[in-house]
PDB file of C-alpha atoms in Angstrom:
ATOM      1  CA  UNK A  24     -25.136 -36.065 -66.514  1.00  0.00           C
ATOM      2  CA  UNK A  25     -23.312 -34.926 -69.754  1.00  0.00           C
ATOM      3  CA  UNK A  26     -21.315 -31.829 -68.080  1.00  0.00           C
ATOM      4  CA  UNK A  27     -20.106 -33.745 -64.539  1.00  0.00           C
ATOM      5  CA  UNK A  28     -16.944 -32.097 -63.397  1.00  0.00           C
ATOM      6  CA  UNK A  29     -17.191 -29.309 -65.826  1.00  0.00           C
ATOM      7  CA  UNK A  30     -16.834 -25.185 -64.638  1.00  0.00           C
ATOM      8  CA  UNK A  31     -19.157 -23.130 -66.438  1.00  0.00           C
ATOM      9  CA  UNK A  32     -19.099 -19.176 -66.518  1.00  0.00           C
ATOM     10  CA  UNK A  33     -21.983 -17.720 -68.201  1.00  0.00           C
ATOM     11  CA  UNK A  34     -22.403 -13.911 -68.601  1.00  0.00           C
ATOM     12  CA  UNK A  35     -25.950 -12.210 -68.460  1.00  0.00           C
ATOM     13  CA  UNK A  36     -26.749 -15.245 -66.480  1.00  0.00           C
ATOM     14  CA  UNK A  37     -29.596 -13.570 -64.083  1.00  0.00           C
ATOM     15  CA  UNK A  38     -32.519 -13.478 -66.490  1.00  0.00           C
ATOM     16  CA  UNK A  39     -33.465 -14.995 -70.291  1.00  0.00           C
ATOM     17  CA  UNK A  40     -31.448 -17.131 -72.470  1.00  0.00           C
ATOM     18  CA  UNK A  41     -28.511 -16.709 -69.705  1.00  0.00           C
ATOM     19  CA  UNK A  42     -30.477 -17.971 -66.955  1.00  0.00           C
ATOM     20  CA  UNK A  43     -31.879 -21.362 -68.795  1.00  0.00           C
ATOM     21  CA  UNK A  44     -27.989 -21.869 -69.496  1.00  0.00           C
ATOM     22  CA  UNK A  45     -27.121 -21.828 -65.986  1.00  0.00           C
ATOM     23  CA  UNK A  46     -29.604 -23.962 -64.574  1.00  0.00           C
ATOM     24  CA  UNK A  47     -29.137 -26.173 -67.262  1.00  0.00           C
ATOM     25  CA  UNK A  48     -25.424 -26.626 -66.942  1.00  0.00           C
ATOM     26  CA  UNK A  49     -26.050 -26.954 -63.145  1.00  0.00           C
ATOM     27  CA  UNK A  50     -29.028 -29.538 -63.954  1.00  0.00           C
ATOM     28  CA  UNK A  51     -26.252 -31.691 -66.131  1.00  0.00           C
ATOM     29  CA  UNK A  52     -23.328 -31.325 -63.163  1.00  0.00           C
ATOM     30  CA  UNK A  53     -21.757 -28.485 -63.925  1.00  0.00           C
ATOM     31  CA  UNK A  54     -20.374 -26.369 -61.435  1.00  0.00           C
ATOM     32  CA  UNK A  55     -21.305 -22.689 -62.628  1.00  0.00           C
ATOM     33  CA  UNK A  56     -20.070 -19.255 -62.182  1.00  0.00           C
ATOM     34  CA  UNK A  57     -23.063 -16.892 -62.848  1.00  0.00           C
ATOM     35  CA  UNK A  58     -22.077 -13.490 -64.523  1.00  0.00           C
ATOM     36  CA  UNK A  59     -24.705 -10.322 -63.996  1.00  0.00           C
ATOM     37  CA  UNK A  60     -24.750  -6.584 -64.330  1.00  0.00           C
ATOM     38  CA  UNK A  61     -27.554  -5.864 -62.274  1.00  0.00           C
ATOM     39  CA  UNK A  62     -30.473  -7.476 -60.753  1.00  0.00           C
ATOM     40  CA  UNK A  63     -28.800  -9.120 -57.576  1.00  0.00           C
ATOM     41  CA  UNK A  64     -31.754 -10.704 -56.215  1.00  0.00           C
ATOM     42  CA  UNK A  65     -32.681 -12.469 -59.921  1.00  0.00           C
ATOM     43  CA  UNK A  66     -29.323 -13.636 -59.982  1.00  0.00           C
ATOM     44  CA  UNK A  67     -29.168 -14.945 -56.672  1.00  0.00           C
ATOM     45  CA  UNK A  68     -32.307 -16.981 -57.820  1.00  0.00           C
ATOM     46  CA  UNK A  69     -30.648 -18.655 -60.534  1.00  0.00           C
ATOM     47  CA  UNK A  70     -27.863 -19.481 -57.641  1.00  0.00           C
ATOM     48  CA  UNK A  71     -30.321 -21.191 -55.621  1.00  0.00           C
ATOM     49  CA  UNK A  72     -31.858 -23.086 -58.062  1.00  0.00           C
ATOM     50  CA  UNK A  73     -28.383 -23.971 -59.377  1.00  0.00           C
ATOM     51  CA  UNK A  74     -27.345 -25.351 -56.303  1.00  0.00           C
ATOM     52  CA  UNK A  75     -30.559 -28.114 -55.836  1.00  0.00           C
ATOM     53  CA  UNK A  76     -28.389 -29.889 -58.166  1.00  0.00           C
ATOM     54  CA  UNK A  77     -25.364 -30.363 -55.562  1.00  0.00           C
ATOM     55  CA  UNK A  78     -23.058 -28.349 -57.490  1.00  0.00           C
ATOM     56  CA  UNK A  79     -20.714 -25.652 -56.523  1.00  0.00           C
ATOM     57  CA  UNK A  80     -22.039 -21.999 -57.690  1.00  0.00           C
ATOM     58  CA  UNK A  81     -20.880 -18.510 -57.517  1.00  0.00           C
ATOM     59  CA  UNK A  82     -22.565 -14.910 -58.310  1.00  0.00           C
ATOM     60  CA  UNK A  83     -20.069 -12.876 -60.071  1.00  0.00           C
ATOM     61  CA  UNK A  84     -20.862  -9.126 -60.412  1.00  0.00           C
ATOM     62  CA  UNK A  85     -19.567  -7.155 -63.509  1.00  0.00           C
ATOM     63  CA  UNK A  86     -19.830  -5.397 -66.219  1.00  0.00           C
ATOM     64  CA  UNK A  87     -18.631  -6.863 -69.590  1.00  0.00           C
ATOM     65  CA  UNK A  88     -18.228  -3.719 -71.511  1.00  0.00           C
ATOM     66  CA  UNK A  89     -15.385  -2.976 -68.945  1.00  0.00           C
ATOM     67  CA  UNK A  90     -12.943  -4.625 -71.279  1.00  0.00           C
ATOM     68  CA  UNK A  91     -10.265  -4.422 -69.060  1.00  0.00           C
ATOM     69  CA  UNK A  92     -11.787  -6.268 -66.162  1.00  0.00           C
ATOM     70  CA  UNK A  93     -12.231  -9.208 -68.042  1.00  0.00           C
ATOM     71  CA  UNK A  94      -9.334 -10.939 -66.862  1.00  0.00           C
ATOM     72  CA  UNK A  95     -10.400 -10.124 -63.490  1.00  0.00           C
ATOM     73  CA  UNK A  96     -14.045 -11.829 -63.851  1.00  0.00           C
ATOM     74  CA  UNK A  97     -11.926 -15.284 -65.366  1.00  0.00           C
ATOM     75  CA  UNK A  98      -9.817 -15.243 -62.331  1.00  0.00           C
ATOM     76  CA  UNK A  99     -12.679 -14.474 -59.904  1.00  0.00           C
ATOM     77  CA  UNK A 100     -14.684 -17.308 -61.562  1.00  0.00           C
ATOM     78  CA  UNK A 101     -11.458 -19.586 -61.677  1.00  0.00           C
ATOM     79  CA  UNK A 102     -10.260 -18.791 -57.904  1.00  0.00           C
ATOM     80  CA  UNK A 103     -14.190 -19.734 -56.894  1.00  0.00           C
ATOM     81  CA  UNK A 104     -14.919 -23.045 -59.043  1.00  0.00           C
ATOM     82  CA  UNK A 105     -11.452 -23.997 -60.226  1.00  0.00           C
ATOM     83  CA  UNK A 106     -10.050 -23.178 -64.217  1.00  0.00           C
ATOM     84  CA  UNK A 107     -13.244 -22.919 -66.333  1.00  0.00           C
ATOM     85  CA  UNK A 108     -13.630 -25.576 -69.336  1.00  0.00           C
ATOM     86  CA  UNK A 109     -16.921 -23.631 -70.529  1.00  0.00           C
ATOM     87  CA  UNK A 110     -17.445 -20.016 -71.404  1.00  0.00           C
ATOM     88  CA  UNK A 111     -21.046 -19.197 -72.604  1.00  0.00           C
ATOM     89  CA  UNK A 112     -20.764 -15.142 -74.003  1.00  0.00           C
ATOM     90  CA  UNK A 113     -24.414 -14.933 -73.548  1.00  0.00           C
ATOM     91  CA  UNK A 114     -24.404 -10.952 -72.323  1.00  0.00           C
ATOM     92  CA  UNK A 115     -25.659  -8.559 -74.595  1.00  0.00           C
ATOM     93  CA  UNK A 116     -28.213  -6.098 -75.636  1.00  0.00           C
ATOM     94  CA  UNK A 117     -30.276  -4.620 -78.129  1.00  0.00           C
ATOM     95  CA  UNK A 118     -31.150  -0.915 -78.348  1.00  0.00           C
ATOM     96  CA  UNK A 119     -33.589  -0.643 -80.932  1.00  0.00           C
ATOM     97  CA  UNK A 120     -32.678   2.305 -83.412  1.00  0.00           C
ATOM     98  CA  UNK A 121     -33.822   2.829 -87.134  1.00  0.00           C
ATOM     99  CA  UNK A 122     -30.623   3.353 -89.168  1.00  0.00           C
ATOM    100  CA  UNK A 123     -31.127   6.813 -90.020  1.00  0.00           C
ATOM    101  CA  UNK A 124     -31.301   7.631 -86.477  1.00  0.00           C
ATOM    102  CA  UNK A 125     -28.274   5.793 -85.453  1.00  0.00           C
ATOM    103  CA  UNK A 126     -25.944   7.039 -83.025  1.00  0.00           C
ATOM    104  CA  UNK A 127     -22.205   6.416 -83.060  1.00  0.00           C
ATOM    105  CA  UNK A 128     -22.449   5.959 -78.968  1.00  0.00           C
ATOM    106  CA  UNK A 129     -25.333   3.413 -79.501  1.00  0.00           C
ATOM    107  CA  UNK A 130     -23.005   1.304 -82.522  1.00  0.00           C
ATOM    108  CA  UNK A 131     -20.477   1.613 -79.880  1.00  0.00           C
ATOM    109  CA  UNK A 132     -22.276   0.179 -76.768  1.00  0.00           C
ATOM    110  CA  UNK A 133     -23.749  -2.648 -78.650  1.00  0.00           C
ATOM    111  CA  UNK A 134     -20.450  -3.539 -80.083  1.00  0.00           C
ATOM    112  CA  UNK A 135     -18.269  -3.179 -77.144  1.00  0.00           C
ATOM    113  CA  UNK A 136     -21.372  -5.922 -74.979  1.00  0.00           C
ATOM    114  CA  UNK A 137     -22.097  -8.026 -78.296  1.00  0.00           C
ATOM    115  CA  UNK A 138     -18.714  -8.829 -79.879  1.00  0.00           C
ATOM    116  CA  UNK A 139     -15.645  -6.689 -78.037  1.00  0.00           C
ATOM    117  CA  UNK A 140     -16.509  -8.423 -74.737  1.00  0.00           C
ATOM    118  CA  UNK A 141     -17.024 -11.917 -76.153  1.00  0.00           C
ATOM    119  CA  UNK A 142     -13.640 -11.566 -77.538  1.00  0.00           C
ATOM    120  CA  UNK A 143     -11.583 -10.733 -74.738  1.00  0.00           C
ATOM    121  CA  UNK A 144     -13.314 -12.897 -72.043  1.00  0.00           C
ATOM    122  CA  UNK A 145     -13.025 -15.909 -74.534  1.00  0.00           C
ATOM    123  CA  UNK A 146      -9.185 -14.638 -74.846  1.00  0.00           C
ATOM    124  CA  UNK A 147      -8.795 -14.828 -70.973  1.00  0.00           C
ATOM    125  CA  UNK A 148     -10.425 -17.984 -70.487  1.00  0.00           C
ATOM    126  CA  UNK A 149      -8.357 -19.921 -73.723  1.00  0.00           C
ATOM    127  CA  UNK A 150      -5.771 -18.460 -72.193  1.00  0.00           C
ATOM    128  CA  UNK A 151      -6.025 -20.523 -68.665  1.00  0.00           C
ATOM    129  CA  UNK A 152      -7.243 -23.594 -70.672  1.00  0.00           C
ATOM    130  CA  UNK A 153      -4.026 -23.902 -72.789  1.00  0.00           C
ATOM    131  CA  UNK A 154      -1.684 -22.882 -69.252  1.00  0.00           C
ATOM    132  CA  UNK A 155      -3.499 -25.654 -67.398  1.00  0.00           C
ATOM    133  CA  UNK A 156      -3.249 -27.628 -70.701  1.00  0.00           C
ATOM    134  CA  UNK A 157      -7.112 -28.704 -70.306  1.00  0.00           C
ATOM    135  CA  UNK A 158      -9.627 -28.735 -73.280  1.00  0.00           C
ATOM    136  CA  UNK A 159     -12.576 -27.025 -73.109  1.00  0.00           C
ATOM    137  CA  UNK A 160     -15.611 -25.399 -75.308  1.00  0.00           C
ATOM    138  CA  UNK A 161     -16.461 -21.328 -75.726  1.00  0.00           C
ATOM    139  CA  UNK A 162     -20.269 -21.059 -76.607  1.00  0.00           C
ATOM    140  CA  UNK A 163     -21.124 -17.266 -78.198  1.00  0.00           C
ATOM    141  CA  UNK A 164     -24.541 -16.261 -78.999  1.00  0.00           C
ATOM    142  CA  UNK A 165     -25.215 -14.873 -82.099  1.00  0.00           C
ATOM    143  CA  UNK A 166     -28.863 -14.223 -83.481  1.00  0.00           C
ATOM    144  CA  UNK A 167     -31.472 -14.639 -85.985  1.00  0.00           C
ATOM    145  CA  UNK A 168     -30.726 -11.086 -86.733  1.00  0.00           C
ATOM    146  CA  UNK A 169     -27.564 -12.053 -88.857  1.00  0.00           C
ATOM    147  CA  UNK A 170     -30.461 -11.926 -91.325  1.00  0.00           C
ATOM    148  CA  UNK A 171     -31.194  -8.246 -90.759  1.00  0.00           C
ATOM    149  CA  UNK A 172     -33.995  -6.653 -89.621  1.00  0.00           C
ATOM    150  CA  UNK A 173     -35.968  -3.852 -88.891  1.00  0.00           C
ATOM    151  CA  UNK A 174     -33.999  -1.260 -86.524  1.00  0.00           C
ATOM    152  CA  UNK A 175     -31.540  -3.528 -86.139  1.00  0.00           C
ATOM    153  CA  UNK A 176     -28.178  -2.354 -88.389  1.00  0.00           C
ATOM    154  CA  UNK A 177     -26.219  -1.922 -85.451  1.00  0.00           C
ATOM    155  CA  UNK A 178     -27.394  -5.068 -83.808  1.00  0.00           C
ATOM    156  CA  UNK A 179     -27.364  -7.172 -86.810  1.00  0.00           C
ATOM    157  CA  UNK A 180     -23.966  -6.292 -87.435  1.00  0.00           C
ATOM    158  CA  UNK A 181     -22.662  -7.096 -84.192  1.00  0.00           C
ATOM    159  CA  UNK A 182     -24.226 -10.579 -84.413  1.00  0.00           C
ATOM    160  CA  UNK A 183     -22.809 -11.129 -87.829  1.00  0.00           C
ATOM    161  CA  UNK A 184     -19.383 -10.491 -86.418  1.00  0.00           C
ATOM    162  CA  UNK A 185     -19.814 -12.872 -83.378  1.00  0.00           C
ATOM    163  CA  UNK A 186     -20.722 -15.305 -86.173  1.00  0.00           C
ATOM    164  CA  UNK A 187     -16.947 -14.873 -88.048  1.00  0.00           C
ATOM    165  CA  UNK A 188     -15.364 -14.130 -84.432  1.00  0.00           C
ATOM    166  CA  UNK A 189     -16.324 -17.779 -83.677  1.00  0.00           C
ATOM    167  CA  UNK A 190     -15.167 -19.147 -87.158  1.00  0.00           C
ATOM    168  CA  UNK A 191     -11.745 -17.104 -86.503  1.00  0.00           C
ATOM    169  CA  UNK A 192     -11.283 -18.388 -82.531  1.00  0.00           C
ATOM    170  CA  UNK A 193     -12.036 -21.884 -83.877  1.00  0.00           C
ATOM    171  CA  UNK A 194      -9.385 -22.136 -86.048  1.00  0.00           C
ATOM    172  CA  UNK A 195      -6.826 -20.647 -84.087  1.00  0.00           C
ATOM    173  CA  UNK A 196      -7.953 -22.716 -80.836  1.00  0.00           C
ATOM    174  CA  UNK A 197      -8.914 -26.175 -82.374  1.00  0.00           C
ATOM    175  CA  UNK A 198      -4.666 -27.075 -82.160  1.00  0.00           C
ATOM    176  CA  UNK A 199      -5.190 -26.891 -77.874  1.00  0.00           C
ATOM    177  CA  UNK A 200      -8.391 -28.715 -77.742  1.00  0.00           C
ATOM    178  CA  UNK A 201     -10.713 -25.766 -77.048  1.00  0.00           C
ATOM    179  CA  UNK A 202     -13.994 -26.063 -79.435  1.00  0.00           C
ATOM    180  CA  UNK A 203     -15.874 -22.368 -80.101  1.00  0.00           C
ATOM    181  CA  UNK A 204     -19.433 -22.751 -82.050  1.00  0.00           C
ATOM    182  CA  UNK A 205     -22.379 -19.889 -81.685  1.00  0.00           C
ATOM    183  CA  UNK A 206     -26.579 -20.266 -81.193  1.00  0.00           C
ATOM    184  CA  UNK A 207     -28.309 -18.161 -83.348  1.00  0.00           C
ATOM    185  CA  UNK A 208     -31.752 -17.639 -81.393  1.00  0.00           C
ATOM    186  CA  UNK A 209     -34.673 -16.785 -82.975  1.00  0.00           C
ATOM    187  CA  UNK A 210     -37.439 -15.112 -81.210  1.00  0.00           C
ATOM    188  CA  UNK A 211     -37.619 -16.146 -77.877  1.00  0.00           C
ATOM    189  CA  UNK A 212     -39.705 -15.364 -74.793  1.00  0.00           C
ATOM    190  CA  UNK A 213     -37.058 -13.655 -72.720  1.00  0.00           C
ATOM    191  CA  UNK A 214     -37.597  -9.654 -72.368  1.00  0.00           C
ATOM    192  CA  UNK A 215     -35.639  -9.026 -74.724  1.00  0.00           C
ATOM    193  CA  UNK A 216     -38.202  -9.081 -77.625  1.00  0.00           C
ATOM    194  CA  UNK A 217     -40.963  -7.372 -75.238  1.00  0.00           C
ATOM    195  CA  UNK A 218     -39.157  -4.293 -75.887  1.00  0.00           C
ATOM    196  CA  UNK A 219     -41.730  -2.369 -77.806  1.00  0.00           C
ATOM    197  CA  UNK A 220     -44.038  -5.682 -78.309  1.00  0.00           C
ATOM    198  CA  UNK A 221     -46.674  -6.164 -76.639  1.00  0.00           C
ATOM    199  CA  UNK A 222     -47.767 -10.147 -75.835  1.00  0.00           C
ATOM    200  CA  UNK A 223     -51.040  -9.899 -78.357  1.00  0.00           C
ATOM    201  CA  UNK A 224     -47.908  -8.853 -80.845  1.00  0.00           C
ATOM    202  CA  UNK A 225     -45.399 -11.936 -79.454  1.00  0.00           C
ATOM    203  CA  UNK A 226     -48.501 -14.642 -80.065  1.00  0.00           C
ATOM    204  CA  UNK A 227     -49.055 -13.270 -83.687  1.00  0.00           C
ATOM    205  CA  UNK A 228     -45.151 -13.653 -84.294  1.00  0.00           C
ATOM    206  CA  UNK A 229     -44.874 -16.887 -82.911  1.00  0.00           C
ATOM    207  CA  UNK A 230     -48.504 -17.884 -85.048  1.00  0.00           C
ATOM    208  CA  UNK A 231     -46.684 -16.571 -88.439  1.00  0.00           C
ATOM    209  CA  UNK A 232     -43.699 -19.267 -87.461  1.00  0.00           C
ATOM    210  CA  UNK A 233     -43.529 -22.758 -88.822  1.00  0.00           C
ATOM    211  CA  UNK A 234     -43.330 -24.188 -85.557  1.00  0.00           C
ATOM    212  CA  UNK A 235     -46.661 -21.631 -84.562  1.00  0.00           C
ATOM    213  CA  UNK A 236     -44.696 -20.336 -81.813  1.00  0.00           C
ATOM    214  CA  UNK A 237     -42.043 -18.407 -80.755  1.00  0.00           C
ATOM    215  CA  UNK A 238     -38.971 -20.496 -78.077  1.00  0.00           C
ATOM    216  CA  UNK A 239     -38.689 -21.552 -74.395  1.00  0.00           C
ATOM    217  CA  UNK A 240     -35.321 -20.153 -73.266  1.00  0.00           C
ATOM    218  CA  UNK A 241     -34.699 -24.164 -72.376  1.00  0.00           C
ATOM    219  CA  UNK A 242     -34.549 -24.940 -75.564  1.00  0.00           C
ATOM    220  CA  UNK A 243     -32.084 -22.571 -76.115  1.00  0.00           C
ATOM    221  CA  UNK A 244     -29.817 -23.937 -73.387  1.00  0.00           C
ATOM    222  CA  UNK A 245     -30.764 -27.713 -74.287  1.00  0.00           C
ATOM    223  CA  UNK A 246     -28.747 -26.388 -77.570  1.00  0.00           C
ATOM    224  CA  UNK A 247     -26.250 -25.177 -75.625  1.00  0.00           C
ATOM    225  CA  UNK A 248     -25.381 -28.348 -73.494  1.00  0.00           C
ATOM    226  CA  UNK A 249     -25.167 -30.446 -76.587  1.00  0.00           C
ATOM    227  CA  UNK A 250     -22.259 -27.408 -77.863  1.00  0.00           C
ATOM    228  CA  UNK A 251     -20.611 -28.082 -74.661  1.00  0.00           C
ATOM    229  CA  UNK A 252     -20.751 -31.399 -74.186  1.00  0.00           C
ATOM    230  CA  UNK A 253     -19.048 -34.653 -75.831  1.00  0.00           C
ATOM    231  CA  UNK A 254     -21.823 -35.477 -77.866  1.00  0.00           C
ATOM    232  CA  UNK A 255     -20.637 -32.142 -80.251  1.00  0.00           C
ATOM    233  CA  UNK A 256     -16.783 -33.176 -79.953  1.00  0.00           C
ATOM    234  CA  UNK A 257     -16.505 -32.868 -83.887  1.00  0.00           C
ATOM    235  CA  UNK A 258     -18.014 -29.970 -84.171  1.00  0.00           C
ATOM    236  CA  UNK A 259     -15.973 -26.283 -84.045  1.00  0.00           C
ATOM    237  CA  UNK A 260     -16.597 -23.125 -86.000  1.00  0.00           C
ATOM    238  CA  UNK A 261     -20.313 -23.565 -86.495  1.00  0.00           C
ATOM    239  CA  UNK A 262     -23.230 -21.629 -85.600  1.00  0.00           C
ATOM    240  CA  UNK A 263     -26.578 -23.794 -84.868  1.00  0.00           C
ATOM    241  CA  UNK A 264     -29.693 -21.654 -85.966  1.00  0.00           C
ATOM    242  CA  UNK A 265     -32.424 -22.504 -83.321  1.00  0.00           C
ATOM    243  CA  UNK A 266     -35.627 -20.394 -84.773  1.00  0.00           C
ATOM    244  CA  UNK A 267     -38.271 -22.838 -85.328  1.00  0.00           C
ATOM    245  CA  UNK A 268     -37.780 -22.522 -88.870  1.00  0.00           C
ATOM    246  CA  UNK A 269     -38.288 -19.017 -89.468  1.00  0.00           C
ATOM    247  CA  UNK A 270     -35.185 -19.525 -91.839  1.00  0.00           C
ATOM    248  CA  UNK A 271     -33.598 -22.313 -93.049  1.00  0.00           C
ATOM    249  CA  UNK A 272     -30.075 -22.541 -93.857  1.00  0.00           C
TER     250      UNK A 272
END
């Protein structure tokens, strides 16, 4: 098991991307703290298939865009599994909006859940790391959408700031042993990209890929055990495109 004896908190862990993580980390021996907004019942799911593993899991309720709370949901996650070593900012959403139609509340929401959040509950959780002078790794999830898109200014942007927030936390973290890299997702078959497609529309996106299909969310989290595991230990500062080709960088 690469993660043995590791605590994991992962936001927007009930459903998607943030669900495969869980399990996964829970699958490899971590002991996991899983964040949600809403859907109880989903996330206590993801707890129970967590815990098959024989590790020690917690459901954490909260909201991330409640920026001041974030030290709270460390130290509930901390107090309940012990000082976390892995942080996966995995919470976030994606109002669709064509630019010209942009609202200043909607820039505002998407920032505050996409980058603001995964700031300060990075910030909180470095913080305990270098107190308890223990190493650890921060995992943020950027996007595909760093490329731009359709109805997607706001979005985009926020992505394309998680991808220099990660460069920036890397460099100042590296000196205490805490790594920080990003996933870049491409399309994947979570809800998120159901929003205003229909599944006729997802299999003709996923047919136009190289790889003729669009991702599992487990491959997604496969990514994201390698970030937090060992077998990455030279790695900081980098974002890992998983989009089955759809660019190439």
């Amino acid at each position: 098991m690469q993660l043995a004896g590791r605590k994991a908190l992962v936001t927007g862990a009930q459903q998607g991307i943030g669900r495969a993580i869980a399990i996964e980390f829970a699958r490899q021996g971590a002991d996991v703290a899983i964040n949600y907004l809403d859907g109880q019942e989903a996330a206590a799911d993801v707890a129970r298939t967590c815990e098959t593993f024989g590790v020690k899991v917690v459901i954490l309720q909260g909201d991330v865009a409640d920026i001041p709370a974030l030290d709270g949901l460390a130290s509930r996650a901390e107090a309940a599994i012990g000082t976390i070593d892995l942080l996966v900012n995995n919470a976030g959403i994606f109002p669709r909006a064509h630019f010209l139609e942009l609202t200043e509340d909607t820039w505002d929401a998407v920032h505050t859940i996409n980058l603001k959040a995964s700031c300060f509950l990075a910030q909180a959780v470095a913080r305990r790391l270098v107190a308890a002078k223990q190493t650890g790794a921060i995992i943020n999830m950027a996007s595909a959408s760093v490329q731009g898109g359709a109805n997607s200014a706001h979005y985009s942007a926020s992505k394309g700031g998680v991808v220099s927030l990660t460069r920036g936390m890397a460099t100042d973290l590296v000196d205490f042993g805490i790594r920080v890299n990003a996933i870049a997702p491409g399309w994947t078959d979570t809800a998120q990209p159901r929003f205003g497609h229909s599944e006729e529309e997802l299999i003709e996106i996923g047919a136009q890929l190289p790889m003729k299909r669009i991702a599992r969310p487990e491959e997604i989290a496969t990514t994201a055990t390698f970030l937090a595991s060992d077998a990455s230990s030279y790695m900081t500062g980098q974002t890992i495109h998983v989009n089955g080709g759809s660019f190439m960088s």
